XYZ file of C-alpha atoms in Angstrom:
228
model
C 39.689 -76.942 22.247
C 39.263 -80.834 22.381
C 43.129 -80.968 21.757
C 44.019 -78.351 24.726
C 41.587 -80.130 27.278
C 43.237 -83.488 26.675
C 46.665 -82.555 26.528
C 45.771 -80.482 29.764
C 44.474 -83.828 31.576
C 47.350 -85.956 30.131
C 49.670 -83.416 31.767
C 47.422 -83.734 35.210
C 47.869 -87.335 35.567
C 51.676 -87.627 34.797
C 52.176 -85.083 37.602
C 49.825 -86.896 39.636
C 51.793 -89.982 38.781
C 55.100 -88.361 39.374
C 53.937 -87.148 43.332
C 52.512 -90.814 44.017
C 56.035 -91.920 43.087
C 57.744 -89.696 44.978
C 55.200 -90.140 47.574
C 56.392 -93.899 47.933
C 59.966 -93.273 47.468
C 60.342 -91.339 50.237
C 58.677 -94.030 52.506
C 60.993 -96.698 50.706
C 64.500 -94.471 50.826
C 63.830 -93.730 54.601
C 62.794 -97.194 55.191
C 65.835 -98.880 53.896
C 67.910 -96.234 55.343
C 66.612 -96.941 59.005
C 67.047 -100.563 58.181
C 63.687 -102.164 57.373
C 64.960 -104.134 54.833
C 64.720 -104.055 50.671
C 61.842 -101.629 49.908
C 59.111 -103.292 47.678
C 57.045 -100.527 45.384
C 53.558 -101.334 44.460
C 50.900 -99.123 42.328
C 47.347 -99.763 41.843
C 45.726 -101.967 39.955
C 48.590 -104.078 41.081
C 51.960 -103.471 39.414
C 55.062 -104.020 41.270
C 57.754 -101.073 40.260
C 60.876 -101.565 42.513
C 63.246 -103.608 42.546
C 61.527 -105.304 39.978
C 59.055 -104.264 37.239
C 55.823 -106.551 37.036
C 52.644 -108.129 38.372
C 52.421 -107.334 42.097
C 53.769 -110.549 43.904
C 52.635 -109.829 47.318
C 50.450 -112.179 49.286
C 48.426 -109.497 51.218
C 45.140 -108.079 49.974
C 45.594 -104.432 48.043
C 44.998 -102.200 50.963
C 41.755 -100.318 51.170
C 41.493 -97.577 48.798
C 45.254 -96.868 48.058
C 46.778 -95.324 44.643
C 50.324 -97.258 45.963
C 52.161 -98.837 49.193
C 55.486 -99.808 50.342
C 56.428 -102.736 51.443
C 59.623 -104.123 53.104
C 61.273 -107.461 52.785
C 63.175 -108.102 56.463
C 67.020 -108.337 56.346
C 68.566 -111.870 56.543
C 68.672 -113.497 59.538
C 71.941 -113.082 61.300
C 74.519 -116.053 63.999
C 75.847 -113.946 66.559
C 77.582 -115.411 69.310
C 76.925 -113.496 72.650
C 78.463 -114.156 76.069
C 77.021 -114.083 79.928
C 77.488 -110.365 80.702
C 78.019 -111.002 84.545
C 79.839 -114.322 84.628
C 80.606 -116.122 88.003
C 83.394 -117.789 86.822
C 86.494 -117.543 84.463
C 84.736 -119.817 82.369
C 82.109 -118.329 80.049
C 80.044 -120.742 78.174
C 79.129 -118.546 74.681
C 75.323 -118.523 73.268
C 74.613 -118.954 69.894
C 71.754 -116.385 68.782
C 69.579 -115.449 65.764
C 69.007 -112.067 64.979
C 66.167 -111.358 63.206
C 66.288 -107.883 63.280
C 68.377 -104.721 63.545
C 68.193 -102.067 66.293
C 67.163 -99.978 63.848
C 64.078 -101.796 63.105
C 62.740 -100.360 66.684
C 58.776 -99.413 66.576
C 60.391 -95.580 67.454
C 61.434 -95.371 63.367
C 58.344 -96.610 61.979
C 56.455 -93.335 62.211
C 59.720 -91.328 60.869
C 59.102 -93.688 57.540
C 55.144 -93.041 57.672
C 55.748 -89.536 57.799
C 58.753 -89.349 54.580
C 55.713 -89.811 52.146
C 53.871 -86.710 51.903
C 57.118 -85.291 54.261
C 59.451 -85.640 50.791
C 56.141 -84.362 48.599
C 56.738 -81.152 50.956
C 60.078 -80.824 50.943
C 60.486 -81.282 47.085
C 57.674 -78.425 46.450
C 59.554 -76.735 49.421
C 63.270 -76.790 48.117
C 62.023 -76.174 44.317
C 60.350 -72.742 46.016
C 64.248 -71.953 47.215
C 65.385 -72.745 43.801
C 62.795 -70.186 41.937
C 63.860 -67.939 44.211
C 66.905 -67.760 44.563
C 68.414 -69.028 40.751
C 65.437 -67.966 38.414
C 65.865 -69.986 36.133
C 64.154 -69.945 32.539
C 62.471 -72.327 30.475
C 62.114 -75.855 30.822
C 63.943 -75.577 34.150
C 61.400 -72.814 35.380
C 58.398 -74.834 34.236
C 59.813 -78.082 36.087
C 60.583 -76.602 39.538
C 57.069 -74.437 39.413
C 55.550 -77.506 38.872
C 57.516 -79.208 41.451
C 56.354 -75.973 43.988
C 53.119 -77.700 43.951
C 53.491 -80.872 45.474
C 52.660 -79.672 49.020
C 48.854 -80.786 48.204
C 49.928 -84.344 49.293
C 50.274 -83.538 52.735
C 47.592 -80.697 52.645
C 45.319 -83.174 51.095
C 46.454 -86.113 53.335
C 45.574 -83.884 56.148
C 42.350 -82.036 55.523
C 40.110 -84.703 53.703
C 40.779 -87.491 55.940
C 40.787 -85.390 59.308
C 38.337 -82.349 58.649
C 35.757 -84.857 56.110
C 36.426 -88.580 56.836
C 37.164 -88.992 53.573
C 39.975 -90.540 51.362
C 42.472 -87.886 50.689
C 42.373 -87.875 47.223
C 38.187 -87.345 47.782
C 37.682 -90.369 45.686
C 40.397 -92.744 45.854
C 43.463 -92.588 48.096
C 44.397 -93.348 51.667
C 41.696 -92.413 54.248
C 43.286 -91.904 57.212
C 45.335 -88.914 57.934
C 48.716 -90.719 57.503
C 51.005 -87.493 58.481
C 48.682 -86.984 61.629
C 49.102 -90.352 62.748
C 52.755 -90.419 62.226
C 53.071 -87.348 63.994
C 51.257 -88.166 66.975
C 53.134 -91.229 67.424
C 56.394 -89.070 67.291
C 54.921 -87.644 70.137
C 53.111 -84.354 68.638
C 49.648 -83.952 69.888
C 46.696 -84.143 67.723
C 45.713 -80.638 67.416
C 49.844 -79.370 67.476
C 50.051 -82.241 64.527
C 47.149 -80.759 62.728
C 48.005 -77.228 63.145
C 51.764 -77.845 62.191
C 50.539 -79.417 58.489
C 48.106 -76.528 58.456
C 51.104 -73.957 59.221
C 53.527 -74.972 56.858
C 51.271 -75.424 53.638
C 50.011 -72.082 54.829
C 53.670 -70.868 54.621
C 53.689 -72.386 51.381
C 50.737 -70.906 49.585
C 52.081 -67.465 50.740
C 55.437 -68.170 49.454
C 54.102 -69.128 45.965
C 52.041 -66.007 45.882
C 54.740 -63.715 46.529
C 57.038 -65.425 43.559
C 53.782 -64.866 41.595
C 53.133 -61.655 41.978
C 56.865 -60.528 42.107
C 58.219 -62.762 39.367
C 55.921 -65.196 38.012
C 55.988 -68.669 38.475
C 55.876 -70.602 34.971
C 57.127 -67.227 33.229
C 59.553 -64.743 34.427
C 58.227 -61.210 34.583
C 59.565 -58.655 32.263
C 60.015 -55.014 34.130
C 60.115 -52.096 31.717
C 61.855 -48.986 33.189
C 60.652 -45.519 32.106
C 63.185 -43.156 30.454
């Protein structure tokens, strides 16, 4: 019994593990994408895990309560060499500029990264839902993607503790405020729409996983025996 319980709670926290990383990947793929810069990966108690393994280097305190953040190191600085755009002569006098950031660096992209956290935790737990359903796979395979089906509590979590409780979403360690909310109200999604979308698709979700349940089975595929 002993045995079971800990190799139960040793399987818990790798999978917990695993969604915190993909948690923070998704904030550091989008972010280098819409040209932040070079994504830095920290998790607590202060171990730095991309692009280099180590002790965390950064010179800001841990913040608050968090299991892991993201941080970006800005692109280099840039010459360009611009010239009058209405010029009243034939003789334009060029300027020579730094650019210290991209266009894509605009405040309009930062909620679009805040959001890819718990937004690729959903849409990993979303498309392994399409794979069950649509491959059924067996085994190992089956185990993995209804494991992955799960991973829609990050944003469910991120959502309800913080907004409904005031409390970190994890209930004792974690973020504590409602980081897809916020992200989605700075989109331009009203509170209540914000809250009720999260709500909606988890909802969606749940009822998804319970139909592959009761149909097929989620860790195990079903065996139907036909009477002769």
């Amino acid at each position: 019994m002993f045995k079971r319980i800990l190799l139960l709670a040793s399987l818990l926290f790798f999978y917990f593990l695993a969604s915190v990383l993909i948690h923070e990947a998704g904030h550091a793929f989008s972010g280098a994408v819409l040209g932040l810069g070079t994504p830095i990966i920290n998790i607590w108690p202060g171990i730095e895990l991309f692009p280099n393994i180590g002790a965390t280097v950064s010179t800001t305190a841990w913040p608050e309560s968090s299991v892991a953040y993201v941080s970006f190191i800005p692109e280099t600085p840039r010459f360009v060499i611009e010239f009058p755009e209405f010029a009243q002569s034939l003789k334009l006098i060029p300027e020579l500029k730094v650019v210290t950031k991209s266009t894509f660096q605009e405040d309009a992209f930062l909620p679009v990264v805040g959001l890819m956290g718990s937004g690729t935790t959903y849409l990993t737990s979303f498309f392994c839902t399409l794979y069950l359903y649509f491959t059924k796979p067996n085994g190992a395979y089956r185990a993995l993607a209804a494991c992955g089906t799960f991973l829609f509590y990050d944003i469910l979590c991120y959502t309800v503790f913080p907004v409904f409780f005031g409390m970190p979403h994890l209930i004792f360690i974690g973020g504590i405020h409602p980081e897809p909310i916020i992200c989605l109200v700075n989109i331009g999604f009203s509170h209540e729409i914000a809250i009720a979308l999260v709500l909606g698709i988890c909802a969606a979700q749940i009822m998804a996983l319970c139909y592959l349940s009761r149909k097929e089975g989620l860790f195990k595929t079903k065996t139907h025996l036909t009477k002769h």
